[in-house]
Short mmCIF file of C-alpha atoms and ligand atoms in Angstrom, two decimals:
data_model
loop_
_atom_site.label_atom_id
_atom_site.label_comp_id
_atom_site.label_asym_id
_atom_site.label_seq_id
_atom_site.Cartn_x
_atom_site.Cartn_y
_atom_site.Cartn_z
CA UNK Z 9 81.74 110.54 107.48
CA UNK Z 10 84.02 108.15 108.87
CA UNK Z 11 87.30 109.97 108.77
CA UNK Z 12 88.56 113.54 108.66
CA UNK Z 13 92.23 114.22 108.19
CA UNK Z 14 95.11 116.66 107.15
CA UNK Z 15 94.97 115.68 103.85
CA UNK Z 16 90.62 114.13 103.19
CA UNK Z 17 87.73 112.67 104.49
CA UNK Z 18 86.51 108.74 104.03
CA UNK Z 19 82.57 108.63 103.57
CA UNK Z 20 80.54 105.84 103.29
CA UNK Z 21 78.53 105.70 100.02
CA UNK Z 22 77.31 102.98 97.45
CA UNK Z 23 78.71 102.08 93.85
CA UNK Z 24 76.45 100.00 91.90
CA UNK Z 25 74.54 98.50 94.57
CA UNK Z 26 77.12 97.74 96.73
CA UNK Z 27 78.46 99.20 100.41
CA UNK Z 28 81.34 101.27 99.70
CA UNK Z 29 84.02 103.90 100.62
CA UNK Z 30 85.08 106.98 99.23
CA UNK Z 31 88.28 109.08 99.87
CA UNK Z 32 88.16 112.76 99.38
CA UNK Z 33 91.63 114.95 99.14
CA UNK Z 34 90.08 118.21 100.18
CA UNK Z 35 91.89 121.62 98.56
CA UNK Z 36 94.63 123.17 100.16
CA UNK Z 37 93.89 127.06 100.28
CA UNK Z 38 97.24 127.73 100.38
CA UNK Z 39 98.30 126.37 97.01
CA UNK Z 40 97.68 127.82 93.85
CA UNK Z 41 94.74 126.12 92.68
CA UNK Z 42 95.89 124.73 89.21
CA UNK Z 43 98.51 123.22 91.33
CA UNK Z 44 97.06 122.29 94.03
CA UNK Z 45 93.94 120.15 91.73
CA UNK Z 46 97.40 118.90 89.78
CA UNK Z 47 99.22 117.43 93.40
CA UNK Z 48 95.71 116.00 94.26
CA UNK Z 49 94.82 114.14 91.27
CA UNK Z 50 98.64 113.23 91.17
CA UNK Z 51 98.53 111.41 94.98
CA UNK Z 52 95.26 110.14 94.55
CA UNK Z 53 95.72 108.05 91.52
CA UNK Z 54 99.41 107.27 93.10
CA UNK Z 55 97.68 105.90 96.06
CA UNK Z 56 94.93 103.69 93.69
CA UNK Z 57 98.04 102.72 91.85
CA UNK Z 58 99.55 101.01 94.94
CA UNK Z 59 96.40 99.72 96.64
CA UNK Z 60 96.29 97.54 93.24
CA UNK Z 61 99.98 96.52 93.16
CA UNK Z 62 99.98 94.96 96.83
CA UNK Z 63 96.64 93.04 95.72
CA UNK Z 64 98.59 91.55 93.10
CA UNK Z 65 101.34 91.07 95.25
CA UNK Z 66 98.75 88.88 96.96
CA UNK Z 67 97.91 91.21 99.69
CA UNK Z 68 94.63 91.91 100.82
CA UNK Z 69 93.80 95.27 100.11
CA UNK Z 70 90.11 96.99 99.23
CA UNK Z 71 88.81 96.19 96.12
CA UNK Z 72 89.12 99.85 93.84
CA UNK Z 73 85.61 100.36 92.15
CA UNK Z 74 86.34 103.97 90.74
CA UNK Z 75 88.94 107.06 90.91
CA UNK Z 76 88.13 110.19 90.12
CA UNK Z 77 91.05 112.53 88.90
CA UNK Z 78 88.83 115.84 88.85
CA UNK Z 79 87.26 115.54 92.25
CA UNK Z 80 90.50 113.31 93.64
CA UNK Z 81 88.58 110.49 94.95
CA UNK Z 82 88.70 106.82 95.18
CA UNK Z 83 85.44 104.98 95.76
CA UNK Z 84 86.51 101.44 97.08
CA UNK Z 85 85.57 98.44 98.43
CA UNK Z 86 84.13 98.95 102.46
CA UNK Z 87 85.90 96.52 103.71
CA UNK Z 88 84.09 94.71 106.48
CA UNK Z 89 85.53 93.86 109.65
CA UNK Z 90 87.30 96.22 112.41
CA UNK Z 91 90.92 98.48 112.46
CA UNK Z 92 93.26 96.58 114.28
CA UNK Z 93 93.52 99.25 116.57
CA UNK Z 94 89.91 98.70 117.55
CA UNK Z 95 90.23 95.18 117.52
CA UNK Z 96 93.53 94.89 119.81
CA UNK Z 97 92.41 97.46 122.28
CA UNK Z 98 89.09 94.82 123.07
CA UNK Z 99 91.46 91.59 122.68
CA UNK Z 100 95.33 92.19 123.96
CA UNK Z 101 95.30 88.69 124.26
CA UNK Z 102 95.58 87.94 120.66
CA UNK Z 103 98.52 90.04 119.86
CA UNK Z 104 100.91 87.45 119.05
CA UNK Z 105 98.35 85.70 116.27
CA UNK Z 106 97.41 89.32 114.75
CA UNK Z 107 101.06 90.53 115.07
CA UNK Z 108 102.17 87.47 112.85
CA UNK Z 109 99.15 87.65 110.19
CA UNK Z 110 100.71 91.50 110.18
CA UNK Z 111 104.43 90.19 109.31
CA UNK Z 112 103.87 88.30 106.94
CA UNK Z 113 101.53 90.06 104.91
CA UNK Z 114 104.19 93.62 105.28
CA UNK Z 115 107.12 90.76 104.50
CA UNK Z 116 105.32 89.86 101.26
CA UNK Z 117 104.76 93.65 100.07
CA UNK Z 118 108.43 94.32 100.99
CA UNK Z 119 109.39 91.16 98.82
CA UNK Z 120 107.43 92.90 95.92
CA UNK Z 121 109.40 96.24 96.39
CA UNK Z 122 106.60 97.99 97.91
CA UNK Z 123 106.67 99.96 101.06
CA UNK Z 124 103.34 101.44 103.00
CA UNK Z 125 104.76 104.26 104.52
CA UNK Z 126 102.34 104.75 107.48
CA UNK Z 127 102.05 101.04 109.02
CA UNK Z 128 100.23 101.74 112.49
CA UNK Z 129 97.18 99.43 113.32
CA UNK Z 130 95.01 102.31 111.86
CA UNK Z 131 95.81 101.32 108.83
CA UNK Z 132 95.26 97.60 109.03
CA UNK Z 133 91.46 96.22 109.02
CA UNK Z 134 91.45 92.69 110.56
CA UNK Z 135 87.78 91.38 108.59
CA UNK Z 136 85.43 89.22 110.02
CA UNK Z 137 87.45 85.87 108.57
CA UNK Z 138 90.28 87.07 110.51
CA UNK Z 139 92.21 88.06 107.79
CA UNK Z 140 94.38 91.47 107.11
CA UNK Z 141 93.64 94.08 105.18
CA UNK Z 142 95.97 97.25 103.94
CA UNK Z 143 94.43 100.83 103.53
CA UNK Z 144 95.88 103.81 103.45
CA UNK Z 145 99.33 103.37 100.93
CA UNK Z 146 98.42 107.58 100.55
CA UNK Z 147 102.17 107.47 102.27
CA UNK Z 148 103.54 104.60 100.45
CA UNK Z 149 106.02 103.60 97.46
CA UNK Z 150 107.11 100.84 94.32
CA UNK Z 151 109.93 99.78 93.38
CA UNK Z 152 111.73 100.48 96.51
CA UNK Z 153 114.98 99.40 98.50
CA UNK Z 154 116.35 98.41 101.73
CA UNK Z 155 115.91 101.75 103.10
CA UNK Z 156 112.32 102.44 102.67
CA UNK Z 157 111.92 98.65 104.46
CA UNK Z 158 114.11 99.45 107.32
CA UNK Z 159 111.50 103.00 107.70
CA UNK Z 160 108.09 100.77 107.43
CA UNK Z 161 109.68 98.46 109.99
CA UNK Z 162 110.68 101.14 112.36
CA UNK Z 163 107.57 103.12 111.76
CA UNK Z 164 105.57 100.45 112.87
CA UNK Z 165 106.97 99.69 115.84
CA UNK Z 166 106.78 103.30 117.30
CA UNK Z 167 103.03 103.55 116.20
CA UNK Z 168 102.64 100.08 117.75
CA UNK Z 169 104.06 100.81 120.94
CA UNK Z 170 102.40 104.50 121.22
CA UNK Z 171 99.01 103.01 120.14
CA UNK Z 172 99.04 99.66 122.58
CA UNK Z 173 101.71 100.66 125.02
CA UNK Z 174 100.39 97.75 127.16
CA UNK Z 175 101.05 95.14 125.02
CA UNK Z 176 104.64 93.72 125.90
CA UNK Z 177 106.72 91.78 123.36
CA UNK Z 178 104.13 91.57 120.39
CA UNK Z 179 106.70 93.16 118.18
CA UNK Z 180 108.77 90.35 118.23
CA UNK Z 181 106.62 87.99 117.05
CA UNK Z 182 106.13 90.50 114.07
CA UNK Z 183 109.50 90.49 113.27
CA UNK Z 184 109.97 86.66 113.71
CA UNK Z 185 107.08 86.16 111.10
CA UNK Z 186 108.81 88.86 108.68
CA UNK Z 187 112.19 87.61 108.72
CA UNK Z 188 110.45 84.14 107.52
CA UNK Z 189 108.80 85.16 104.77
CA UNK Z 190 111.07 87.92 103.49
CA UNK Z 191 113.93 87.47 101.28
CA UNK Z 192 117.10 88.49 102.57
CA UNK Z 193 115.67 89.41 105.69
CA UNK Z 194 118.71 89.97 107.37
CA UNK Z 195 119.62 93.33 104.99
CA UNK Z 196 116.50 94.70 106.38
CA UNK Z 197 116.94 94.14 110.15
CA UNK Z 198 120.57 95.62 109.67
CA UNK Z 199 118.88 98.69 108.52
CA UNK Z 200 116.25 98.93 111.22
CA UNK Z 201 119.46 98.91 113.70
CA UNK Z 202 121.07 101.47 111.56
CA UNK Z 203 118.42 103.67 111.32
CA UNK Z 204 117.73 103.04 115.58
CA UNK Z 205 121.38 103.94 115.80
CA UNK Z 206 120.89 106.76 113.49
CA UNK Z 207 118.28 108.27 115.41
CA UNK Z 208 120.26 107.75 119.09
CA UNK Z 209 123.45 109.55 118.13
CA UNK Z 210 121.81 112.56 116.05
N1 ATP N 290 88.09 100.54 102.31
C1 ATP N 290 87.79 100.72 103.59
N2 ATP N 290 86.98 99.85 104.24
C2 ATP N 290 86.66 100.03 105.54
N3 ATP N 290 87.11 101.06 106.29
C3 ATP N 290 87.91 101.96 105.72
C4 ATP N 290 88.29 101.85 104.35
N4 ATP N 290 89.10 102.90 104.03
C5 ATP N 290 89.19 103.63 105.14
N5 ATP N 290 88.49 103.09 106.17
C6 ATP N 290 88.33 103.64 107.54
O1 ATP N 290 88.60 105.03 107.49
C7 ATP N 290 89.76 105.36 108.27
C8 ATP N 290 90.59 106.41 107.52
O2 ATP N 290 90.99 105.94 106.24
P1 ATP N 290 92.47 106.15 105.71
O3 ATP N 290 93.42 105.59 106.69
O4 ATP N 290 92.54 105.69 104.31
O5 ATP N 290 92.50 107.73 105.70
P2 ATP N 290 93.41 108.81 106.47
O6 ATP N 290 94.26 108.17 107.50
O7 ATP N 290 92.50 109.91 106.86
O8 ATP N 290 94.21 109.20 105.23
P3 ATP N 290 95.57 109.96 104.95
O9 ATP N 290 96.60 109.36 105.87
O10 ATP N 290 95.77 109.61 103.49
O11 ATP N 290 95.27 111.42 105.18
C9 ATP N 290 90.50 104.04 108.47
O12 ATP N 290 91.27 104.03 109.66
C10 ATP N 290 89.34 103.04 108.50
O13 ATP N 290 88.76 103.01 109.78
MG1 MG N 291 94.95 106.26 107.87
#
């Protein structure tokens, strides 16, 4: 096992020969079970769904080899390389390079109206030819507006700042990279005050 959450687990297993990962959502006991196998299948192939729309959006995300609706698993690509949690915790120095690659990979899924919905560094594998890689779009969405960019955004910069608290001023070099690959950039920074604002007053 490699991960245990709320919601699965993320074994490593092979498919044809090849190193791979599988996602598990576990039962919930306290749904009704018809239900409960029904919400499960539902996110599962919702979350296989996206993982395939930001890789043709050009976004590096794992390769999906299989998805099972009855046992609500998705056996995908093990992508090789490190999270870039792991990776930033053993080189701080390198936050400005990773926090770009990071900006403008999230600016090109927002430009194809998708949002992740969980963007920490948890979340982001940074592979052994240094480039990014998306997992985990369990949270995520398609076909989305200004809003749901202006959440990511924020999101990220909490998690950021919670998970490398001594990392000064990264964040803006995410944002600078962002703004220059997203269109109408400025629309989404206005939100990301709003919903700061938003959050302040209430
Ligand atoms: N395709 C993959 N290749 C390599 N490592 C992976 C892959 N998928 C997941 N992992 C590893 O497993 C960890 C957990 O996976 P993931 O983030 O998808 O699950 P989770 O956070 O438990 O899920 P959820 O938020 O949906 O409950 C990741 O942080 C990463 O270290
Ligand atoms: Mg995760």
């Amino acid at each position: 096992m490699v991960a245990s959450g709320a919601e699965g687990s993320v074994y490593r297993t092979s498919y044809l020969g090849r190193r791979a990962m599988v996602k598990i959502r576990s039962p919930k006991q306290y749904r009704i079970p018809e239900l409960d196998r029904r919400i499960r299948s539902q996110r599962i192939r919702a979350e296989a769904r996206l993982i395939r729309e930001a890789r043709s959006a050009g976004i590096r995300t794992p390769i999906i080899y299989d998805v099972d609706t009855k046992e609500c698993s998705i056996t995908m690509e093990d992508v090789d390389g490190m999270t870039v949690k792991a990776y930033l915790d053993q080189h701080p120095e390198d936050a400005e390079r990773v926090c770009r690659l990071i900006g403008t990979d999230i600016a090109r899924l927002h430009n194809s109206k998708i949002c992740h919905g969980d963007l920490t560094t948890s979340n982001m594998i940074l592979t052994k030819d240094s480039r990014l890689c998306l997992i985990d779009f369990s949270m995520g969405a398609s076909l989305i507006g200004v809003e749901d960019m202006g959440v990511d955004i924020r999101l990220l910069e909490r998690a950021f700042y919670s998970a490398h608290p001594t990392i000064k001023n990264a964040f803006g070099d995410f944002i600078d990279a962002y703004c220059r690959t997203k269109t109408d950039s400025k629309q989404v920074m206005d939100k990301v005050q709003e919903i700061k604002d938003r959050g302040r007053y209430t």
